Each structure stands twice: as structure tokens, then as C-alpha cells.
Coordinates of C-alpha atoms in Angstrom, one line a residue:
M1 CA 17.6 18.4 161.0
R2 CA 17.2 18.6 164.8
A3 CA 13.4 18.6 164.5
L4 CA 13.5 15.5 162.3
I5 CA 15.7 13.6 164.7
L6 CA 13.5 14.5 167.7
T7 CA 10.4 13.4 165.8
F8 CA 12.1 10.1 165.0
L9 CA 13.0 9.7 168.7
R10 CA 9.4 10.5 169.7
L11 CA 8.2 7.6 167.5
G12 CA 9.9 5.1 169.8
P13 CA 6.7 4.2 171.7
C14 CA 4.9 3.7 168.4
G15 CA 7.4 1.1 167.5
A16 CA 6.8 -0.7 170.8
Y17 CA 3.0 -0.7 170.2
A18 CA 3.4 -1.7 166.6
L19 CA 5.8 -4.5 167.5
A20 CA 3.2 -5.8 170.0
A21 CA 0.6 -5.8 167.3
M22 CA 2.9 -7.6 165.0
F23 CA 3.5 -10.2 167.7
L24 CA -0.3 -10.9 167.8
C25 CA -0.4 -11.1 164.0
S26 CA 2.5 -13.6 164.2
M27 CA 0.5 -15.7 166.6
V28 CA -2.4 -15.8 164.1
L29 CA 0.0 -16.5 161.2
L30 CA 1.6 -19.4 163.2
A31 CA -1.8 -20.9 164.0
H32 CA -2.8 -20.9 160.3
Y33 CA 0.5 -21.9 158.9
P34 CA 2.4 -24.0 161.5
A35 CA 4.9 -25.3 158.9
S36 CA 5.9 -21.9 157.6
E37 CA 9.5 -21.0 158.3
F38 CA 8.7 -17.2 158.1
A39 CA 5.9 -17.5 160.7
W40 CA 8.2 -19.3 163.1
W41 CA 11.0 -16.8 162.5
L42 CA 8.7 -13.8 163.1
Y43 CA 7.2 -15.3 166.2
M44 CA 10.5 -16.3 167.7
T45 CA 12.1 -12.9 166.9
I46 CA 9.4 -10.9 168.6
L47 CA 8.6 -13.4 171.5
P48 CA 11.4 -12.4 173.9
V49 CA 10.6 -8.7 173.4
M50 CA 6.8 -8.6 173.7
R51 CA 5.8 -11.8 175.5
E52 CA 5.0 -10.4 178.9
P53 CA 3.1 -7.2 177.9
V54 CA 1.0 -8.9 175.2
F55 CA 0.1 -11.8 177.4
M56 CA -0.9 -9.4 180.2
L57 CA -3.1 -7.5 177.8
L58 CA -4.7 -10.8 176.6
A59 CA -5.3 -11.7 180.2
V60 CA -7.7 -8.8 180.7
P61 CA -11.3 -10.2 180.6
G62 CA -13.2 -9.3 177.5
I63 CA -10.3 -8.5 175.3
G64 CA -9.7 -11.1 172.7
L65 CA -6.9 -11.4 170.2
W66 CA -8.4 -9.1 167.7
G67 CA -9.5 -6.6 170.3
A68 CA -5.9 -6.4 171.6
A69 CA -4.6 -6.1 168.1
A70 CA -7.0 -3.2 167.4
I71 CA -6.0 -1.4 170.7
L72 CA -2.3 -1.8 169.9
V73 CA -2.7 -0.6 166.3
L74 CA -4.8 2.4 167.3
T75 CA -2.4 3.3 170.1
A76 CA 0.5 3.2 167.6
L77 CA -1.3 5.4 165.2
F78 CA -2.2 7.8 167.9
G79 CA 1.5 8.0 168.8
I80 CA 2.3 9.2 165.3
L81 CA 0.0 12.1 165.9
L82 CA 1.6 12.8 169.2
A83 CA 5.1 12.7 167.6
I84 CA 4.1 15.0 164.8
R85 CA 2.6 17.6 167.1
P86 CA 4.7 17.4 170.3
E87 CA 3.8 20.8 171.8
R88 CA 0.0 20.2 171.5
Y89 CA -0.4 17.0 173.5
Q90 CA 2.4 17.0 176.1
R91 CA 0.6 15.1 178.8
M92 CA -0.7 12.5 176.5
R93 CA 2.7 12.1 174.9
F94 CA 4.2 11.7 178.5
V95 CA 1.7 8.9 179.3
H96 CA 2.0 7.2 175.9
A97 CA 5.8 7.0 176.2
H98 CA 5.8 5.9 179.8
V99 CA 3.3 3.1 179.3
A100 CA 5.5 1.8 176.4
L101 CA 8.6 2.2 178.6
I102 CA 7.0 0.1 181.4
A103 CA 5.9 -2.5 178.9
T104 CA 9.4 -2.8 177.3
A105 CA 11.1 -2.8 180.7
L106 CA 8.7 -5.5 182.0
T107 CA 10.1 -8.1 179.7
A108 CA 13.7 -7.3 180.9
V109 CA 12.7 -7.5 184.6
R110 CA 10.8 -10.8 184.1
A111 CA 13.8 -12.3 182.4
V112 CA 16.1 -11.3 185.3
Q113 CA 13.8 -13.0 187.9
M114 CA 13.3 -16.3 186.0
Q115 CA 15.1 -19.3 187.3
A116 CA 15.3 -22.8 186.2
G117 CA 16.1 -24.4 189.6
L118 CA 14.4 -27.5 191.0
S119 CA 15.4 -27.0 194.7
G120 CA 12.1 -28.4 196.0
L121 CA 12.6 -31.9 194.6
S122 CA 14.9 -34.5 196.1
L123 CA 17.4 -34.7 193.3
P124 CA 21.2 -35.2 193.3
E125 CA 23.2 -32.1 194.2
V126 CA 24.4 -31.7 190.6
L127 CA 20.8 -31.3 189.4
R128 CA 19.6 -29.3 192.4
G129 CA 22.0 -26.4 192.1
D130 CA 21.2 -22.7 191.7
W131 CA 20.6 -22.1 188.1
S132 CA 20.0 -18.4 188.4
F133 CA 23.4 -17.6 186.9
L134 CA 22.4 -18.9 183.5
P135 CA 23.0 -16.4 180.8
L136 CA 19.8 -14.5 179.8
A137 CA 18.5 -14.5 176.3
Y138 CA 19.9 -11.4 174.8
S139 CA 17.6 -9.6 172.4
P140 CA 19.2 -6.9 170.3
L141 CA 15.7 -5.9 169.1
G142 CA 14.5 -5.5 172.7
T143 CA 17.6 -3.4 173.6
V144 CA 17.1 -1.1 170.6
L145 CA 13.4 -0.7 171.3
F146 CA 14.0 0.0 175.0
L147 CA 16.5 2.7 174.1
F148 CA 14.2 4.4 171.6
V149 CA 11.3 4.4 174.1
L150 CA 13.6 5.7 176.8
A151 CA 14.7 8.5 174.5
A152 CA 11.0 9.3 173.9
C153 CA 10.5 9.5 177.6
V154 CA 13.5 11.8 178.0
C155 CA 12.1 14.0 175.2
S156 CA 8.7 14.3 177.0
H157 CA 10.4 15.1 180.3
A158 CA 12.5 17.8 178.6
A159 CA 9.4 19.3 177.0
I160 CA 7.6 19.5 180.3
I161 CA 10.6 21.0 182.1
R162 CA 11.0 23.5 179.3
R163 CA 7.3 24.5 179.5
I164 CA 7.6 25.0 183.3
R165 CA 10.6 27.2 182.9
V166 CA 8.9 29.4 180.3
R167 CA 6.0 30.2 182.8

């Protein structure tokens, strides 16, 4: 039972990469069917969680939409192999999990730094105030995904520390 739970936790980064690939697919779906309620629901559900990492990946020169989708799908599939055989590829699992952690944390950090203030314009004081205390968009999907990826990182750290102690 313990091994099954640990395998499930190690699949957290795969979920992050798969969700990013689903976000790209939702963009294509929305472009082809702009009146579809499902396309908008899928896009708007994943948007707050994967906006920054996916747009950063798309900003790399030479990587198009389909190239980014292929990279993300292959990375998610590779993560399944890393989760099934945790003792064989410890360093790769460490890197795989931490890249996913940085990507999921990037969205939260960007959301904290965003402001909606117009302090540079000459507007009345009511409109010019500091809007940084506006409530952030809370995403339960993003929180759950971040916790799973964090658990995968903790598992990779524990495996490396255990390996060092055995030597």
C-alpha cells in the first residue's frame, strides 16, 4: 500500500506536464470552436494554473504550438517511467519534479506581483489608489497540483538522502 501511495505522489509532475499539454489543446479547441461552452470551460479552468509556464515555453524561438504540445506530452510520459522505477533514475526524477515545481510555483508568484493600479496617470484619487490588495484568483486546481508536485519533490529528496546514508 505504501509503495502505491508513493508511486501516486511521484506522478505529480506528470500531472503538471499533462495539464500544460491540455491547456495547449484547449487553445486549439477554442480557436476551432469559439462558440463551444466546453472549450471555454476547459480553457478558463486551466488558464490560471498554466498560463505563465506555457506562454514562456511558446516564447522560445522555433517552438510552435504543436512542438510545445509534443514536448509536454513526452515529458509527462517520461515521468510515468520515472515514477514506476524510482530507484533507477533518481537524478532525472529530481530534475523532472523540480522543473514542474518551478513551473507551478511561477504562476503563483506572478499572481502575487500583478497589480491593477494606474498611478502614472492623472486621475482622481479614488481611481488612482493602490489596488495591490485586491483578492487573488484562487484556483483549487492549482493548489492541488502544486501540493502533488511538492510531494514528488520531497519524495525525490528523501530518496537521495536515503541513498547517501546507505553509502
